Coordinates of C-alpha atoms and ligand atoms in Angstrom, one line a residue:
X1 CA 8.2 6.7 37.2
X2 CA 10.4 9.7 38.5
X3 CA 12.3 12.1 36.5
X4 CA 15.9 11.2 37.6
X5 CA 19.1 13.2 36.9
X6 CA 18.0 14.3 33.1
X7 CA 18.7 10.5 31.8
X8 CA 16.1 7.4 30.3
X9 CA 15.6 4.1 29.3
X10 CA 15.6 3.8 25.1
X11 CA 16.1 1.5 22.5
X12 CA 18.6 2.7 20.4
X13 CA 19.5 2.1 17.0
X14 CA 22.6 3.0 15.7
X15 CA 22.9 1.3 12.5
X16 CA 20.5 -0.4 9.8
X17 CA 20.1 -4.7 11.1
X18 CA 17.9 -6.1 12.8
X19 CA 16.3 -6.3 16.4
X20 CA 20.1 -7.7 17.4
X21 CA 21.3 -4.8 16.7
X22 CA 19.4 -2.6 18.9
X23 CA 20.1 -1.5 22.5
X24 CA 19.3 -0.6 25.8
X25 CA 20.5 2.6 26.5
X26 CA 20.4 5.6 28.9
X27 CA 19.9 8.7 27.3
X28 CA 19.3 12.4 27.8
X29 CA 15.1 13.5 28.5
X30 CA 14.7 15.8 25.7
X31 CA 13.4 19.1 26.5
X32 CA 10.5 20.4 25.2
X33 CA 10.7 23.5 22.2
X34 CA 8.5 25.9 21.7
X35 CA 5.6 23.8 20.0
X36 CA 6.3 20.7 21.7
X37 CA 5.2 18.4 24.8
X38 CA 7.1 16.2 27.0
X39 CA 5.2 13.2 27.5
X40 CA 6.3 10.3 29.9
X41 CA 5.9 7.4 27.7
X42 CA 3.2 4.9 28.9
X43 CA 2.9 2.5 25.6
X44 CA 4.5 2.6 22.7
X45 CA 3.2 0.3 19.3
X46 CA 5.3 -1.4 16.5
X47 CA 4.5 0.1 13.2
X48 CA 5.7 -1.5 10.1
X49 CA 7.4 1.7 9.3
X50 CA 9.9 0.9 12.2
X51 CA 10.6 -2.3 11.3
X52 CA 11.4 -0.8 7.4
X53 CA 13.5 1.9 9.0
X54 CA 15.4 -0.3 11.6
X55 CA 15.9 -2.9 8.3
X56 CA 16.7 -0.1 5.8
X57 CA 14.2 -1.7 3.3
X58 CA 12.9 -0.9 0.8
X59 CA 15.8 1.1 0.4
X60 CA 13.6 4.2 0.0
X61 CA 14.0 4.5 3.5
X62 CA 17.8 5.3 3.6
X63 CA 16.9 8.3 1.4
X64 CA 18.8 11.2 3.0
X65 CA 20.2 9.1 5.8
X66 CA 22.5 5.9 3.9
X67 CA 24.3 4.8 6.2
X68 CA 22.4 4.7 9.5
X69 CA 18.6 5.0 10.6
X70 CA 17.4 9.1 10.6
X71 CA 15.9 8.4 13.6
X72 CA 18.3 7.0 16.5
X73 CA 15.2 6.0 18.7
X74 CA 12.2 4.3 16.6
X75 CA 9.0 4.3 17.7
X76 CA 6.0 6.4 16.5
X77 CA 2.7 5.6 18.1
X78 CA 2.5 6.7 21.9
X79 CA 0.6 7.0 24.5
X80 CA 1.1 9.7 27.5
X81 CA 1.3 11.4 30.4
X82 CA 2.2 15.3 29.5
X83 CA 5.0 16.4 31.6
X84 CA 5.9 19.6 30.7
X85 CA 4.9 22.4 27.7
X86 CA 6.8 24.5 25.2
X87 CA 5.7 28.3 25.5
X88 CA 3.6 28.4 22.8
X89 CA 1.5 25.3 23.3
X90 CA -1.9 25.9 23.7
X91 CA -4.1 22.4 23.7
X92 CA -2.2 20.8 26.6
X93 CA -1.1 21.4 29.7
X94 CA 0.9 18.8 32.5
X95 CA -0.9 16.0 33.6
X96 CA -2.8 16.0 30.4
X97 CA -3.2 11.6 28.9
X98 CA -2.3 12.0 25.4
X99 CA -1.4 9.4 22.4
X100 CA -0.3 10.4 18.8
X101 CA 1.6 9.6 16.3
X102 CA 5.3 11.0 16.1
X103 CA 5.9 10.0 12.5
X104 CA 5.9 13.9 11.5
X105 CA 8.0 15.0 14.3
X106 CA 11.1 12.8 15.2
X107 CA 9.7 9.5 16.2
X108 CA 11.5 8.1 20.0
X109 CA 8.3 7.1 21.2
X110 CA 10.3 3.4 22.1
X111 CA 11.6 5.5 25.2
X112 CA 10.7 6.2 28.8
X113 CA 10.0 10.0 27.8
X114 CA 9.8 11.7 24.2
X115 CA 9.2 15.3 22.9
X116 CA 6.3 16.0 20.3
X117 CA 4.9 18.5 18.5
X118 CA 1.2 19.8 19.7
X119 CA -0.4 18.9 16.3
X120 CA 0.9 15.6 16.6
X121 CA -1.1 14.7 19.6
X122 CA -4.7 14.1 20.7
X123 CA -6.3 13.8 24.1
X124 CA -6.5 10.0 24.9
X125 CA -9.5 8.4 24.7
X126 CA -11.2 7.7 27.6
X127 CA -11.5 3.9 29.0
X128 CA -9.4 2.4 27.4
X129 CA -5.2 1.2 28.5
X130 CA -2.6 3.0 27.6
X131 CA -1.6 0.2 25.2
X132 CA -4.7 0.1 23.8
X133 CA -4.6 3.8 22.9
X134 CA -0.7 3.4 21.7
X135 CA -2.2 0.8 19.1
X136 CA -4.2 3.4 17.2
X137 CA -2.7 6.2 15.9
X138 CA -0.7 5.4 12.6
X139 CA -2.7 1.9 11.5
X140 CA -5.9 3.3 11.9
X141 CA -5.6 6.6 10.6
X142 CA -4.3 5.3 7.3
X143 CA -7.3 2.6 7.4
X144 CA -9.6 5.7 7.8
X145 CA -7.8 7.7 5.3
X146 CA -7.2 5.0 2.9
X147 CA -11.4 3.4 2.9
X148 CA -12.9 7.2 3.2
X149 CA -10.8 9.9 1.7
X150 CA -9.1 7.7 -1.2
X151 CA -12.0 4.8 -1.5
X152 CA -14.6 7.2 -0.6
X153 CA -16.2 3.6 1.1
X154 CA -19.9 4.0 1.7
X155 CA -22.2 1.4 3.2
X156 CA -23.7 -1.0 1.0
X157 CA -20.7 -1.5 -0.9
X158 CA -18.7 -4.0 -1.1
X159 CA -15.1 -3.9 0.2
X160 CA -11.8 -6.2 0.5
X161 CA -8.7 -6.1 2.7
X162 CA -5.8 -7.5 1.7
X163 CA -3.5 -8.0 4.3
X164 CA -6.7 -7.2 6.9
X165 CA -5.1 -9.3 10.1
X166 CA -2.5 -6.6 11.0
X167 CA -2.9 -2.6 12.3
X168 CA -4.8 -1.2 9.6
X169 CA -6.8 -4.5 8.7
X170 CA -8.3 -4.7 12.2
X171 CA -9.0 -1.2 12.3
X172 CA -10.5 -1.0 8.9
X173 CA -12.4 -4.0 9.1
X174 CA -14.2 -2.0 12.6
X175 CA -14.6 0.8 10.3
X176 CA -16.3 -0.9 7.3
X177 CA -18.6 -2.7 9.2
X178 CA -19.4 0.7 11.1
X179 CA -20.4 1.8 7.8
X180 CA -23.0 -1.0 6.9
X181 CA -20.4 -2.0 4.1
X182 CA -20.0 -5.5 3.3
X183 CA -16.4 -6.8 4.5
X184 CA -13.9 -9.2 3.0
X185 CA -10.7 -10.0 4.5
X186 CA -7.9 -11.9 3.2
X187 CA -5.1 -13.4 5.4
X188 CA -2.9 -16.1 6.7
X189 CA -5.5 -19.0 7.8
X190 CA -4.9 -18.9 11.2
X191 CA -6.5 -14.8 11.8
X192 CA -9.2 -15.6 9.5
X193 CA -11.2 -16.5 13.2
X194 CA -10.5 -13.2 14.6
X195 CA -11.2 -11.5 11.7
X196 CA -14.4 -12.6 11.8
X197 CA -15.0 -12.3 15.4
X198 CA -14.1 -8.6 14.6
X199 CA -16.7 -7.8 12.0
X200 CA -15.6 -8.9 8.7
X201 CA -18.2 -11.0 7.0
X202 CA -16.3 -13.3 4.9
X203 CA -12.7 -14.4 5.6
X204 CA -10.1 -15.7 2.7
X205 CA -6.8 -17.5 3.3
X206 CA -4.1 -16.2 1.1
X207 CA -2.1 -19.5 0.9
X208 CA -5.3 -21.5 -0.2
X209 CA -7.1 -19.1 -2.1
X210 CA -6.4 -16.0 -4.8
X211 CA -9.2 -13.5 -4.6
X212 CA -8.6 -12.1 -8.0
X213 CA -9.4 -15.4 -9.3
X214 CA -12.8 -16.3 -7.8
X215 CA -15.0 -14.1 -10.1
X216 CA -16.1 -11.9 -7.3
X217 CA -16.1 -8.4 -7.7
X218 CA -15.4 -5.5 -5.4
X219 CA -16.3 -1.9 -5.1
X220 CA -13.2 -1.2 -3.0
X221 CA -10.0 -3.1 -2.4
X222 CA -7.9 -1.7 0.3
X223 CA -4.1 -3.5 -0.1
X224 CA -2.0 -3.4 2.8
X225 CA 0.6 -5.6 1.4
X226 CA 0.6 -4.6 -1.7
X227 CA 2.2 -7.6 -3.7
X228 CA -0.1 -8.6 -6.4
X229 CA 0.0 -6.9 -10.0
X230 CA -2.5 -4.2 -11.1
X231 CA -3.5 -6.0 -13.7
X232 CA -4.3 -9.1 -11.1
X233 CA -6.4 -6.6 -8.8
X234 CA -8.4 -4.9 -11.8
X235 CA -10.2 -8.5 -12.2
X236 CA -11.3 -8.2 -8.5
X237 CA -13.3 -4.5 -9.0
X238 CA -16.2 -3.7 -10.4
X239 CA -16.7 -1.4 -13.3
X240 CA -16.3 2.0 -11.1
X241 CA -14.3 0.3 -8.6
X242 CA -11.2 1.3 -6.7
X243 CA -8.2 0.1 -5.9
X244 CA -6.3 2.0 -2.8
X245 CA -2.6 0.5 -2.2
X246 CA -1.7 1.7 1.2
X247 CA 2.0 -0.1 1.2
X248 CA 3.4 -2.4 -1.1
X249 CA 7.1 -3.8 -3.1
X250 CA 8.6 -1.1 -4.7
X251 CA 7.6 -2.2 -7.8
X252 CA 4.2 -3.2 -7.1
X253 CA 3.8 0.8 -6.0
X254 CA 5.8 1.8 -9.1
X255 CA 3.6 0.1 -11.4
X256 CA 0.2 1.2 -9.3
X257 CA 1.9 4.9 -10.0
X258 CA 2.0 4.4 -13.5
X259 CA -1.0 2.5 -13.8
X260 CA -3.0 4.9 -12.1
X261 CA -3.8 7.3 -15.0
X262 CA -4.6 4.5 -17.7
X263 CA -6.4 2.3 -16.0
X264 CA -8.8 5.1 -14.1
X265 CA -9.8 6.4 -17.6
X266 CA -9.7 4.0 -19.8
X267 CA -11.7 1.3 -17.5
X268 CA -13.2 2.6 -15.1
X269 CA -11.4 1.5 -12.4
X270 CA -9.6 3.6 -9.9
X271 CA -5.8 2.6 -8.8
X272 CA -4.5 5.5 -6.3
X273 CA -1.8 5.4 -3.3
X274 CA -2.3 6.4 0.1
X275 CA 0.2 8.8 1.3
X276 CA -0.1 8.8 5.0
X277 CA -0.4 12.1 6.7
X278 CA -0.5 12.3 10.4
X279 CA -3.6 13.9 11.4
X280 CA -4.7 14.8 14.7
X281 CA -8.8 15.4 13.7
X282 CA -8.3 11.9 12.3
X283 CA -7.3 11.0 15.7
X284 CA -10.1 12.2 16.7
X285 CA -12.4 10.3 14.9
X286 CA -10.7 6.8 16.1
X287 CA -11.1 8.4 20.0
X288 CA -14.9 9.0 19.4
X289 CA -15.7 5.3 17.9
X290 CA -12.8 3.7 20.9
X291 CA -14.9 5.7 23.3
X292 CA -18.4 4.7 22.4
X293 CA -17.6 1.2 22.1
X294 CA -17.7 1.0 18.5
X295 CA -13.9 0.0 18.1
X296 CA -12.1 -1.8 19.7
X297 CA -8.3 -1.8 19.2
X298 CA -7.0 -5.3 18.8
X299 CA -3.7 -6.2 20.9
X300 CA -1.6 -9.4 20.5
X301 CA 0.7 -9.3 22.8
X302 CA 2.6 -6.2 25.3
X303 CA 6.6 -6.6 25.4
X304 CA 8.1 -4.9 29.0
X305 CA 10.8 -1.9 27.3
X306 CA 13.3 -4.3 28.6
X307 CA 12.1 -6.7 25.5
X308 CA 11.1 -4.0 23.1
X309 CA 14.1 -5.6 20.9
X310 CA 11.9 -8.9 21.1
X311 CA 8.5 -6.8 20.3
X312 CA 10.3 -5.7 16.9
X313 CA 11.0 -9.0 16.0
X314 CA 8.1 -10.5 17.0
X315 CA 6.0 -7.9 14.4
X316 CA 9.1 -9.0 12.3
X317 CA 7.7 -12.3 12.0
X318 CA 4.4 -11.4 10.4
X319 CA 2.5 -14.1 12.8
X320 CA 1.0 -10.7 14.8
X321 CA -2.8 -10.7 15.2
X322 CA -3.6 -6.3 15.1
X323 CA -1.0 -4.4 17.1
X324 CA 2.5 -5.4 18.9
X325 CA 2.8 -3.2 21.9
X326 CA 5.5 -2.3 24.1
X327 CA 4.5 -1.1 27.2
X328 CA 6.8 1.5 29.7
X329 CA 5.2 -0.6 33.0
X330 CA 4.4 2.9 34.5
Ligands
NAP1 N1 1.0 4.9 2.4 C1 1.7 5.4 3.4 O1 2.0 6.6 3.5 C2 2.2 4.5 4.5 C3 2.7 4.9 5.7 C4 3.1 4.0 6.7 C5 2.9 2.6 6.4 N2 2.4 2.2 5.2 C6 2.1 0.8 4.9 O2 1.1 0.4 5.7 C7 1.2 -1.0 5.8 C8 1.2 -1.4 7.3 O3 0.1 -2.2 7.5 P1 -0.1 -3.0 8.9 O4 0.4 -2.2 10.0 O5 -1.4 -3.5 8.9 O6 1.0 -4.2 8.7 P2 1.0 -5.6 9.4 O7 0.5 -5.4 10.8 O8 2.3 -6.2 9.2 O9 -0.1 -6.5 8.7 C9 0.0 -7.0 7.4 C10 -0.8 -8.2 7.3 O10 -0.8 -8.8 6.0 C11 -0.6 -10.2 6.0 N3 0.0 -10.6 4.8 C12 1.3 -10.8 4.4 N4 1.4 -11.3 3.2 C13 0.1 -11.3 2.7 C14 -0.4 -11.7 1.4 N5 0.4 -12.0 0.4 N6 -1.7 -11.6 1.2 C15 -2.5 -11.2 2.2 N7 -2.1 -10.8 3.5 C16 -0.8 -10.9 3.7 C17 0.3 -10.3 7.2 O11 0.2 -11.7 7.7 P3 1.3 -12.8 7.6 O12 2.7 -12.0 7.6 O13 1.1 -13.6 8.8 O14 1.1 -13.5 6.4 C18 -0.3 -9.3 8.2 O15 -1.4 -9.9 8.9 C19 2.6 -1.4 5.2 O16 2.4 -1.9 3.9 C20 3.3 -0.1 5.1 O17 4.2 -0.1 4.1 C21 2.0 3.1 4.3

């Protein structure tokens, strides 16, 4: 795709809604500052943080912008071709293939072109789509985060996902079984297939079945979803345990907040929150395992920009298998 007369293809969203309200649009290429790249836009994934800001819930997310979304174009995992270089960027040059996550740095990544900063971005990994590389960045970096830096996951151990069929439960089911840790992943009935086929070793359905009252015990449980009570959860870890809630209600992450302290000293069992941090040598990590092999990023299905509207509320209906990608059709 040429850059013609300064304008683009981007989804717009100009109020809080839902995918009906967003749009189409033709909009200015931004130009690059100082620090940052312009990248033409190959792939784009759907993160559950767009689909909280495009909905304006929790309402934590209208903090500092009430009536309307912060960010006009949505959209922070992408995937690249660099285009042009702010004076001071020293990693990448033109022609470079790049994916990040844009989270940190203004988000627009559901557009034709978009301008991030240099930290923000990582040399793709090679031999793998453009998709594929779009699904990584924010869902696997907090699966790595949240199982090694907060769980501190080692192999042997043994570890549950809850929530494990979306981005960071197919990523961080890859990465447990990497480890040599014993997997458990709890879902909707129909993923429990693939997440086997991807590594996990045992498989739970949510609707028939309530981990935290089988008897088993856990030395990590990574929640994505975040709905269950502290209290539930503690009965699922082993003396020494942890408990990492990487999303959750607003209450459920109130109460894991206040929980924390207590339940860390007084039993033995850990309860922290993730706080994601965009991290480009955590990129890194994800673009060694993705090259070798070791990972593979799990796709299920690629919306043309034209239905990016329909890719949002496709995540929006929770029946996604990994990542929901919309891809630029360069
Ligand atoms: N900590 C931070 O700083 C930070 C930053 C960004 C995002 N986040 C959080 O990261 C999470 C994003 O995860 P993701 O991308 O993997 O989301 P996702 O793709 O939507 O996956 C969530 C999975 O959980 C399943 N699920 C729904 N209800 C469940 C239940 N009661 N029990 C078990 N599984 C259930 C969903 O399946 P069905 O819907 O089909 O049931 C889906 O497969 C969100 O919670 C978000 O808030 C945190």
């Amino acid at each position: 795709m040429k850059l013609e007369a300064g304008s683009m293809q981007a989804l717009v969203c100009d109020s809080y809604g839902t995918p009906d309200d967003l749009r189409l649009e033709e909009v200015v290429i931004p130009v690059p500052k100082e620090h940052e790249v312009l990248i033409a836009v190959h792939a784009a994934s759907v993160n559950s943080w767009d689909w909280d800001l495009l909905r304006g819930r929790p309402y934590l997310t209208r903090l500092g912008a009430f009536r309307k979304p912060r960010y006009r174009i949505l959209g922070a995992d992408v995937a690249g071709r660099v285009i042009a270089v702010g004076v001071a960027v020293e990693r990448f040059r033109p022609g470079d293939e790049v994916f990040g996550d844009l989270s940190g740095c203004g988000w627009g990544g559901f557009a034709e072109y978009v301008c991030a900063t240099e930290a923000a971005l990582t040399l793709k990994p090679e031999g793998v789509s453009f998709e594929q590389a779009a699904a990584i960045p924010q869902a696997a970096v907090l699966a790595l985060q949240g199982l090694r830096d907060k769980g501190k996951l080692a192999g042997g151990q043994q570890v549950l996902i809850n929530g494990a069929g979306g981005g960071v439960g197919t990523f961080g089911i890859q990465y447990a079984q990497l480890l040599g840790a014993e997997v458990t992943g709890v879902d909707r009935g129909e993923k429990l297939e693939a997440l086997l086929a991807i590594g996990a070793d045992h498989a739970l359905d949510y609707q028939l079945e309530d981990f935290t009252l089988s008897g088993k015990q856990y030395d990590l449980i990574l929640d994505v979803v975040g709905v269950r009570s502290v209290m539930d959860i503690k009965r699922a870890l082993k003396p020494g345990g942890s408990y990492v809630m990487v999303g959750g209600t607003t209450p459920r992450i109130l109460q894991a907040l206040l929980a924390s302290p207590i339940t860390s000293r007084l039993e033995r069992k850990k309860v922290s929150l993730l706080l994601h941090k965009p991290n480009h040598n955590d990129q890194l990590v994800w673009k060694s395992y993705v090259e070798a092999g070791q990972v593979k990023p799990v796709l299920d299905r690629v919306f043309p920009l034209s239905d990016a509207a329909q890719a949002l509320a496709y995540f929006g209906e929770g029946r996604a298998i990994g990542k929901v990608v919309v891809s630029m059709g360069r």
